[in-house]
Tab-separated table of C-alpha atoms and ligand atoms in Angstrom:
chain	number	residue	atom	x	y	z
A	1	MET	CA	27.040	22.757	-38.662
A	2	HIS	CA	27.994	19.276	-39.601
A	3	LEU	CA	25.798	16.254	-39.932
A	4	THR	CA	26.544	13.039	-38.179
A	5	ASN	CA	24.998	9.673	-38.733
A	6	ARG	CA	24.743	9.055	-35.051
A	7	ARG	CA	21.394	9.150	-33.402
A	8	PRO	CA	21.216	11.629	-30.558
A	9	ARG	CA	21.378	9.778	-27.293
A	10	VAL	CA	18.060	9.900	-25.548
A	11	ILE	CA	18.527	7.874	-22.416
A	12	ASP	CA	16.213	9.098	-19.714
A	13	THR	CA	18.323	9.835	-16.657
A	14	SER	CA	15.619	11.735	-14.787
A	15	ARG	CA	14.872	8.845	-12.418
A	16	HIS	CA	18.491	8.339	-11.459
A	17	PHE	CA	20.741	10.061	-9.001
A	18	CYS	CA	24.406	9.990	-8.109
A	19	PRO	CA	25.014	7.764	-5.048
A	20	HIS	CA	28.524	8.916	-4.272
A	21	GLY	CA	28.898	10.273	-0.754
A	22	HIS	CA	31.221	13.168	-1.591
A	23	CYS	CA	29.178	14.374	-4.591
A	24	ARG	CA	27.415	17.722	-4.423
A	25	TYR	CA	24.577	16.245	-6.478
A	26	ARG	CA	24.183	13.138	-4.350
A	27	GLY	CA	20.569	12.002	-4.268
A	28	TRP	CA	19.252	14.757	-6.528
A	29	LEU	CA	16.925	13.762	-9.327
A	30	GLY	CA	16.839	15.515	-12.688
A	31	ALA	CA	19.839	17.736	-11.929
A	32	GLY	CA	21.323	17.106	-15.383
A	33	ASN	CA	24.571	15.751	-13.978
A	34	LEU	CA	24.240	12.236	-15.377
A	35	ARG	CA	25.359	10.787	-18.699
A	36	ALA	CA	24.432	7.300	-19.843
A	37	ASN	CA	27.603	5.401	-20.512
A	38	GLY	CA	26.542	2.155	-22.165
A	39	HIS	CA	26.778	-1.350	-20.794
A	40	PRO	CA	30.189	-2.132	-19.324
A	41	ASN	CA	31.611	-5.493	-20.457
A	42	GLY	CA	28.374	-6.148	-22.354
A	43	GLY	CA	26.555	-6.633	-19.041
A	44	PRO	CA	22.792	-6.292	-18.676
A	45	TRP	CA	22.875	-3.011	-16.811
A	46	ARG	CA	23.642	0.477	-18.005
A	47	GLN	CA	26.365	2.526	-16.428
A	48	PHE	CA	25.949	6.194	-15.589
A	49	HIS	CA	28.631	8.798	-15.331
A	50	CYS	CA	28.227	11.743	-12.992
A	51	THR	CA	29.720	14.896	-14.510
A	52	ALA	CA	29.782	16.607	-11.108
A	53	CYS	CA	31.977	14.158	-9.197
A	54	LYS	CA	33.332	12.231	-12.226
A	55	GLY	CA	32.088	9.048	-10.589
A	56	TYR	CA	30.515	5.997	-12.220
A	57	PHE	CA	27.689	3.793	-11.027
A	58	LEU	CA	25.356	1.117	-12.391
A	59	GLU	CA	21.644	1.719	-12.852
A	60	THR	CA	20.962	-1.091	-10.365
A	61	HIS	CA	22.880	0.636	-7.585
A	62	GLY	CA	20.939	0.336	-4.353
A	63	THR	CA	18.395	-2.138	-5.720
A	64	LEU	CA	18.074	-5.805	-5.006
A	65	PHE	CA	19.564	-6.643	-8.400
A	66	HIS	CA	22.871	-4.996	-7.588
A	67	GLY	CA	25.673	-7.502	-7.678
A	68	THR	CA	23.411	-10.516	-8.106
A	69	ARG	CA	24.315	-13.189	-10.616
A	70	GLU	CA	20.772	-14.553	-10.791
A	71	SER	CA	18.572	-13.768	-13.757
A	72	VAL	CA	16.433	-10.695	-13.172
A	73	GLU	CA	13.470	-12.379	-14.835
A	74	LEU	CA	13.681	-15.242	-12.359
A	75	ILE	CA	13.779	-12.921	-9.344
A	76	VAL	CA	10.884	-10.838	-10.683
A	77	ARG	CA	8.772	-13.921	-11.395
A	78	VAL	CA	9.443	-15.428	-7.993
A	79	LEU	CA	8.420	-12.154	-6.345
A	80	ALA	CA	5.359	-11.774	-8.587
A	81	CYS	CA	4.280	-15.236	-7.541
A	82	LEU	CA	4.725	-14.332	-3.874
A	83	ALA	CA	2.734	-11.130	-4.450
A	84	GLU	CA	-0.155	-13.264	-5.693
A	85	GLY	CA	-0.163	-15.031	-2.359
A	86	LEU	CA	1.525	-18.326	-3.141
A	87	GLY	CA	3.641	-19.571	-0.250
A	88	ILE	CA	7.419	-19.454	-0.203
A	89	ARG	CA	7.798	-23.212	-0.393
A	90	GLY	CA	5.283	-23.486	-3.228
A	91	THR	CA	6.942	-20.678	-5.162
A	92	ALA	CA	10.366	-22.230	-4.645
A	93	ARG	CA	9.087	-25.542	-6.027
A	94	VAL	CA	7.562	-23.918	-9.105
A	95	PHE	CA	10.729	-22.051	-10.016
A	96	GLU	CA	13.128	-24.732	-8.795
A	97	VAL	CA	15.011	-22.474	-6.433
A	98	ASP	CA	15.999	-23.027	-2.816
A	99	PRO	CA	13.214	-21.802	-0.455
A	100	LYS	CA	15.908	-19.952	1.486
A	101	THR	CA	16.858	-18.091	-1.690
A	102	ALA	CA	13.226	-17.153	-2.332
A	103	LEU	CA	12.894	-15.915	1.251
A	104	ARG	CA	16.118	-13.892	0.925
A	105	TRP	CA	14.823	-12.193	-2.243
A	106	LEU	CA	11.534	-11.479	-0.498
A	107	VAL	CA	13.297	-9.928	2.490
A	108	GLU	CA	15.542	-7.798	0.264
A	109	ALA	CA	12.596	-6.774	-1.923
A	110	ALA	CA	10.554	-5.795	1.134
A	111	ASP	CA	13.195	-3.247	2.162
A	112	GLN	CA	13.065	-1.739	-1.299
A	113	LEU	CA	9.257	-1.795	-1.336
A	114	ARG	CA	8.993	-0.159	2.064
A	115	ALA	CA	11.124	2.718	0.811
A	116	PHE	CA	9.165	2.780	-2.445
A	117	ALA	CA	5.833	2.995	-0.617
A	118	ALA	CA	7.144	5.688	1.731
A	119	TYR	CA	8.396	7.701	-1.243
A	120	PHE	CA	4.975	7.825	-2.885
A	121	LEU	CA	2.548	7.538	0.017
A	122	HIS	CA	2.926	10.659	2.096
A	123	ASP	CA	1.051	13.919	2.647
A	124	LEU	CA	-2.060	12.278	1.276
A	125	HIS	CA	-5.310	14.171	0.958
A	126	ILE	CA	-8.116	11.701	1.278
A	127	SER	CA	-11.628	12.098	2.543
A	128	GLN	CA	-12.233	8.593	3.888
A	129	VAL	CA	-10.281	5.792	5.489
A	130	GLN	CA	-11.783	2.388	5.918
A	131	LEU	CA	-10.226	0.208	8.580
A	132	ASP	CA	-10.797	-3.516	8.427
A	133	GLU	CA	-9.533	-6.552	10.184
A	134	LEU	CA	-10.044	-9.908	8.576
A	135	PHE	CA	-9.635	-13.268	10.178
A	136	ALA	CA	-6.800	-14.761	8.169
A	137	LEU	CA	-8.097	-18.318	8.268
A	138	LEU	CA	-11.557	-17.283	7.210
A	139	SER	CA	-11.361	-18.340	3.606
A	140	ALA	CA	-9.708	-21.601	4.513
A	141	VAL	CA	-12.745	-22.311	6.643
A	142	LYS	CA	-15.096	-21.373	3.828
A	143	ASP	CA	-13.264	-23.546	1.329
A	144	GLY	CA	-13.536	-26.485	3.683
A	145	GLU	CA	-9.765	-26.773	3.937
A	146	VAL	CA	-9.882	-26.635	7.704
A	147	SER	CA	-12.851	-27.161	9.965
A	148	GLU	CA	-14.069	-24.254	12.001
A	149	ALA	CA	-13.087	-26.056	15.200
A	150	GLU	CA	-9.580	-26.566	13.898
A	151	ALA	CA	-9.396	-22.940	12.841
A	152	ILE	CA	-10.324	-21.821	16.324
A	153	VAL	CA	-7.707	-24.087	17.864
A	154	ARG	CA	-5.127	-22.588	15.521
A	155	LEU	CA	-6.438	-19.145	16.193
A	156	GLU	CA	-6.011	-19.562	19.905
A	157	ARG	CA	-2.531	-20.892	19.463
A	158	SER	CA	-1.535	-18.059	17.186
A	159	PRO	CA	-4.306	-15.569	16.578
A	160	GLN	CA	-3.771	-14.046	13.173
A	161	TRP	CA	-5.715	-11.228	11.707
A	162	VAL	CA	-4.960	-9.254	8.629
A	163	TRP	CA	-5.409	-5.565	9.280
A	164	ALA	CA	-5.977	-3.208	6.395
A	165	ALA	CA	-6.580	0.498	5.938
A	166	MET	CA	-7.970	1.623	2.624
A	167	ASP	CA	-9.179	4.745	0.876
A	168	PRO	CA	-12.521	3.514	-0.481
A	169	GLU	CA	-12.509	6.152	-3.230
A	170	SER	CA	-9.235	5.370	-4.965
A	171	LYS	CA	-8.992	1.879	-3.387
A	172	LEU	CA	-5.484	2.802	-2.297
A	173	LEU	CA	-4.273	0.350	0.308
A	174	LEU	CA	-2.731	2.628	2.922
A	175	ALA	CA	-1.484	0.064	5.388
A	176	ILE	CA	-1.611	-3.651	5.824
A	177	ASP	CA	-0.467	-5.586	8.841
A	178	VAL	CA	-0.875	-8.947	10.442
A	179	GLY	CA	-1.295	-9.864	14.072
A	180	ASP	CA	-3.684	-10.361	16.931
A	181	ARG	CA	-6.973	-8.514	17.335
A	182	THR	CA	-6.016	-6.156	20.127
A	183	LEU	CA	-6.095	-2.507	21.031
A	184	ALA	CA	-2.322	-2.257	20.485
A	185	ARG	CA	-2.711	-3.473	16.907
A	186	ALA	CA	-5.625	-1.097	16.242
A	187	GLN	CA	-3.523	1.770	17.576
A	188	ARG	CA	-0.615	0.756	15.408
A	189	LEU	CA	-2.826	0.798	12.319
A	190	VAL	CA	-4.358	4.181	13.161
A	191	HIS	CA	-0.916	5.614	13.854
A	192	HIS	CA	0.460	4.250	10.588
A	193	VAL	CA	-2.407	5.808	8.616
A	194	ALA	CA	-2.092	9.142	10.416
A	195	GLN	CA	1.584	9.352	9.412
A	196	LEU	CA	0.669	9.097	5.722
A	197	LEU	CA	-1.801	11.973	5.792
A	198	ALA	CA	-1.123	15.612	5.064
A	199	PRO	CA	-1.115	17.739	8.238
A	200	ASP	CA	-4.408	19.411	7.317
A	201	CYS	CA	-6.107	16.205	6.216
A	202	ALA	CA	-8.838	14.955	8.540
A	203	PRO	CA	-10.617	12.091	6.836
A	204	LEU	CA	-13.751	10.289	7.893
A	205	PHE	CA	-12.791	6.995	9.533
A	206	LEU	CA	-15.054	4.050	8.865
A	207	THR	CA	-14.768	0.791	10.766
A	208	ASP	CA	-16.810	-2.204	11.740
A	209	GLY	CA	-18.083	-2.531	15.289
A	210	PHE	CA	-14.714	-3.561	16.791
A	211	ARG	CA	-14.685	-1.304	19.837
A	212	GLU	CA	-10.907	-0.910	20.160
A	213	TYR	CA	-10.916	1.405	17.133
A	214	LEU	CA	-12.799	3.970	19.175
A	215	THR	CA	-10.054	4.033	21.793
A	216	ALA	CA	-7.318	4.004	19.150
A	217	LEU	CA	-8.835	6.955	17.259
A	218	LEU	CA	-9.594	8.838	20.412
A	219	THR	CA	-6.059	8.469	21.779
A	220	HIS	CA	-4.635	9.562	18.462
A	221	SER	CA	-6.956	12.478	17.704
A	222	GLY	CA	-7.808	13.782	21.109
A	223	ASP	CA	-6.830	16.591	23.409
A	224	TRP	CA	-7.277	17.696	27.004
A	225	VAL	CA	-10.252	19.988	27.374
A	226	GLN	CA	-10.959	22.056	30.455
A	227	PRO	CA	-14.719	21.930	31.084
A	228	ALA	CA	-16.380	25.211	32.007
A	229	ARG	CA	-17.143	25.806	35.669
A	230	GLN	CA	-20.671	24.861	36.660
A	231	ARG	CA	-20.546	26.682	39.992
A	232	ALA	CA	-18.639	29.721	41.115
A	233	GLN	CA	-17.243	27.982	44.186
A	234	GLY	CA	-15.496	24.701	44.826
A	235	PRO	CA	-12.647	23.035	42.920
A	236	ALA	CA	-12.364	23.544	39.158
A	237	PRO	CA	-13.576	20.515	37.172
A	238	LYS	CA	-10.832	18.116	36.049
A	239	PRO	CA	-9.675	18.402	32.429
A	240	ARG	CA	-11.151	15.732	30.177
A	241	TRP	CA	-9.650	13.948	27.182
A	242	MET	CA	-11.937	14.792	24.261
A	243	PRO	CA	-11.879	14.041	20.536
A	244	LEU	CA	-10.537	16.859	18.378
A	245	PRO	CA	-13.394	18.743	16.710
A	246	GLN	CA	-12.271	17.668	13.227
A	247	LEU	CA	-12.310	13.948	14.081
A	248	LEU	CA	-15.002	12.180	12.071
A	249	TYR	CA	-15.683	8.568	12.881
A	250	ALA	CA	-18.552	6.330	11.922
A	251	GLN	CA	-19.144	2.632	12.348
A	252	VAL	CA	-20.511	0.736	9.403
A	253	ILE	CA	-23.314	-1.632	10.289
A	254	LYS	CA	-23.942	-4.223	7.654
A	255	THR	CA	-27.108	-6.200	7.506
A	256	GLY	CA	-26.943	-9.427	5.559
A	257	ARG	CA	-29.461	-11.936	4.393
A	258	ARG	CA	-28.308	-15.356	3.219
A	259	ARG	CA	-24.683	-14.184	3.016
A	260	ARG	CA	-25.688	-11.249	0.830
A	261	LEU	CA	-25.308	-7.731	2.026
A	262	VAL	CA	-28.658	-6.003	1.903
A	263	ARG	CA	-28.138	-2.833	3.849
A	264	VAL	CA	-25.354	-0.607	5.087
A	265	ARG	CA	-25.975	1.916	7.799
A	266	HIS	CA	-23.608	4.325	9.490
A	267	ARG	CA	-23.528	4.946	13.208
A	268	VAL	CA	-21.823	8.240	13.857
A	269	VAL	CA	-19.415	8.032	16.791
A	270	PHE	CA	-17.431	11.268	16.561
A	271	GLY	CA	-18.540	14.298	14.577
A	272	THR	CA	-21.971	15.276	13.395
A	273	LEU	CA	-24.301	13.262	11.207
A	274	GLU	CA	-24.344	16.124	8.688
A	275	ALA	CA	-20.554	16.152	8.399
A	276	VAL	CA	-20.401	12.383	7.931
A	277	GLN	CA	-23.185	12.397	5.374
A	278	GLN	CA	-21.502	15.233	3.511
A	279	VAL	CA	-18.306	13.199	3.084
A	280	LEU	CA	-20.208	10.089	2.065
A	281	ALA	CA	-22.485	11.936	-0.342
A	282	ALA	CA	-19.562	13.673	-2.036
A	283	CYS	CA	-18.360	10.271	-3.151
A	284	GLY	CA	-21.765	9.292	-4.399
A	285	TRP	CA	-22.028	5.899	-2.786
A	286	GLN	CA	-24.111	6.627	0.233
A	287	SER	CA	-26.432	3.744	-0.424
A	288	ASN	CA	-24.168	1.651	-2.575
A	289	THR	CA	-24.101	-1.558	-0.614
A	290	ALA	CA	-22.694	-3.541	-3.506
A	291	PHE	CA	-19.605	-1.395	-3.380
A	292	VAL	CA	-18.746	-2.202	0.221
A	293	GLU	CA	-19.369	-5.840	-0.436
A	294	ARG	CA	-17.081	-5.867	-3.457
A	295	LEU	CA	-14.383	-3.966	-1.634
A	296	ASN	CA	-14.332	-6.469	1.182
A	297	LEU	CA	-14.441	-9.363	-1.206
A	298	SER	CA	-11.481	-8.238	-3.295
A	299	LEU	CA	-9.442	-7.503	-0.209
A	300	ARG	CA	-10.363	-10.811	1.311
A	301	GLN	CA	-9.564	-12.755	-1.829
A	302	HIS	CA	-6.101	-11.329	-2.160
A	303	VAL	CA	-5.234	-11.222	1.480
A	304	ALA	CA	-6.781	-14.592	2.198
A	305	ALA	CA	-4.480	-16.220	-0.299
A	306	ILE	CA	-1.663	-14.918	1.838
A	307	GLY	CA	-3.591	-15.402	5.051
A	308	ARG	CA	-4.129	-19.047	4.257
A	309	ARG	CA	-0.404	-19.534	4.481
A	310	VAL	CA	-0.393	-18.306	8.047
A	311	SER	CA	-0.627	-21.761	9.581
A	312	THR	CA	2.397	-22.966	7.652
A	313	LEU	CA	4.315	-19.760	8.048
A	314	CYS	CA	3.937	-19.187	11.759
A	315	LYS	CA	7.646	-19.563	12.256
A	316	HIS	CA	8.279	-16.870	9.686
A	317	GLU	CA	5.907	-14.159	10.715
A	318	GLU	CA	8.430	-11.708	9.302
A	319	GLY	CA	8.258	-13.476	5.945
A	320	LEU	CA	4.503	-13.084	6.024
A	321	ARG	CA	4.707	-9.389	6.802
A	322	GLN	CA	7.125	-8.910	3.951
A	323	GLN	CA	4.810	-10.784	1.640
A	324	LEU	CA	2.020	-8.397	2.629
A	325	MET	CA	4.333	-5.461	1.851
A	326	LEU	CA	4.939	-6.951	-1.592
A	327	TYR	CA	1.225	-7.430	-2.055
A	328	GLN	CA	0.470	-3.870	-0.978
A	329	VAL	CA	2.826	-2.273	-3.498
A	330	SER	CA	1.826	-4.555	-6.328
A	331	TYR	CA	-1.851	-3.925	-5.557
A	332	ASN	CA	-1.419	-0.153	-5.383
A	333	PHE	CA	0.887	0.369	-8.342
A	334	CYS	CA	0.818	-2.642	-10.660
A	335	LEU	CA	-2.691	-4.065	-10.772
A	336	PRO	CA	-5.379	-2.125	-12.624
A	337	HIS	CA	-8.430	-2.235	-10.402
A	338	ALA	CA	-11.678	-3.146	-12.121
A	339	SER	CA	-13.717	-0.624	-10.182
A	340	VAL	CA	-11.248	2.246	-10.486
A	341	ARG	CA	-11.214	3.698	-13.965
A	342	GLN	CA	-9.932	6.651	-15.845
A	343	LEU	CA	-11.350	8.403	-18.870
A	344	LEU	CA	-9.163	7.791	-21.905
A	345	PRO	CA	-8.000	10.971	-23.666
A	346	GLN	CA	-9.234	9.418	-26.922
A	347	PRO	CA	-11.670	6.514	-27.242
A	348	GLU	CA	-9.886	3.364	-28.409
A	349	PRO	CA	-11.480	1.081	-30.983
A	350	THR	CA	-12.036	-2.464	-29.756
A	351	HIS	CA	-11.182	-5.537	-31.775
A	352	GLY	CA	-14.774	-6.676	-31.850
A	353	THR	CA	-17.795	-4.869	-33.192
A	354	GLY	CA	-18.597	-3.076	-29.936
A	355	SER	CA	-18.353	0.638	-29.388
A	356	ALA	CA	-14.978	2.262	-28.727
A	357	ARG	CA	-13.451	1.951	-25.300
A	358	GLN	CA	-13.716	5.170	-23.313
A	359	TRP	CA	-12.404	4.055	-19.971
A	360	ARG	CA	-9.472	2.094	-18.803
A	361	PRO	CA	-9.048	0.443	-15.421
A	362	CYS	CA	-6.130	1.847	-13.465
A	363	PRO	CA	-4.281	0.883	-10.324
A	364	PRO	CA	-5.265	2.696	-7.109
A	365	ALA	CA	-2.063	4.765	-7.017
A	366	MET	CA	-3.041	6.249	-10.383
A	367	ALA	CA	-6.567	6.943	-9.197
A	368	ALA	CA	-5.067	8.709	-6.189
A	369	GLU	CA	-2.823	10.688	-8.574
A	370	LEU	CA	0.374	9.479	-6.952
A	371	THR	CA	1.724	8.242	-10.269
A	372	ASP	CA	0.843	8.672	-13.927
A	373	HIS	CA	1.328	5.136	-15.184
A	374	VAL	CA	0.866	1.463	-14.437
A	375	TRP	CA	4.061	0.043	-12.977
A	376	THR	CA	5.428	-3.386	-13.689
A	377	LEU	CA	6.848	-5.231	-10.713
A	378	ARG	CA	10.218	-5.212	-12.487
A	379	GLU	CA	10.058	-1.415	-12.736
A	380	VAL	CA	9.157	-1.110	-9.064
A	381	LEU	CA	12.042	-3.314	-8.027
A	382	LEU	CA	14.450	-1.380	-10.237
A	383	PHE	CA	13.258	2.006	-9.019
A	384	ARG	CA	16.042	3.705	-7.126
A	385	VAL	CA	14.376	5.439	-4.229
A	386	PRO	CA	16.143	8.772	-3.624
A	387	PRO	CA	17.570	9.157	-0.146
A	388	TRP	CA	15.558	12.261	0.608
A	389	PRO	CA	11.879	13.082	0.271
A	390	ARG	CA	10.656	14.345	-3.018
A	391	PRO	CA	10.611	18.162	-3.082
A	392	ALA	CA	7.165	19.658	-3.475
A	393	GLU	CA	6.150	19.869	-7.105
A	394	GLY	CA	4.728	22.844	-8.912
B	401	ZN	ZN1	28.241	12.526	-8.452
């Protein structure tokens, strides 16, 4: 045994994979085939060497930072600003970049974020899904920025609604979309949510009174049923399209007084009252009206900031959708949510004289146990999404 002065190299390669097409280990995480190889030419990014195919690649391979000469900090800050809901032109002015450059980064980031979201959000087991559609100009009306009449004129010209699906327990934002308030859009949202769920997961759907949800849920979770014969003679009754027995759907009826929510009731549409109440009671917020109010408020605040841009961004509806994608990932993975908290393994002393901290707020993806840490936007953008789905753990 001989001693060396060199520190053992402890570069974590577990989140990286070899991208080379001919490599046997292509796309595999944690296969032990990668060696960190330092920073070529003193560049900012680390190089990896694959011992299986003897190939080299940079840690930014396949991310939006690959081959860019712009500062990473600048790109991250521009995107963080867009995630907060500031418009493209405003963001470009703040950071003194060309609006076209900011839009290009947003479009490239959205591709990465879509893959990122798909990598983590799949086979979900959740007990409730809340579907909401918010009028995108709503907050602009409230703030007095545009008159209600003007908003309606704009709405008729280009009706814009922000559609959102959320797990009210973890606050995980499952899907977010923008568009008109139609059956097609409701179906699209329901379909999107259904794709994220585990095959055996049949959550309780909660919506407002918008009637197209009923049709959307029924078309998605229905089946032909042959009714039993009433009489021995005559033609057999026609098969009927019926909701699947496991489909649970309730409408949430909110009663307000002076813009404050005073009561929340549930009208069961599909399923039994007992089954619906069981799901709601398990989460312990059956009569928690403040919760629903807060949930809608936080969603509205964030989305409205983006929604307010709708009028100026009509020409770039794609840009808006990509901004929502950015918002969704940053909301789910990067922003600790005040009403979602985790017990700390050990209480932490506070700087003041108060008692030790026992809880910490965590982002919805952590509450939903999809990840074990709070992500920075930089980390998300640098995450190399493997080309194939994550193998089942455990
Ligand atoms: Zn390789």
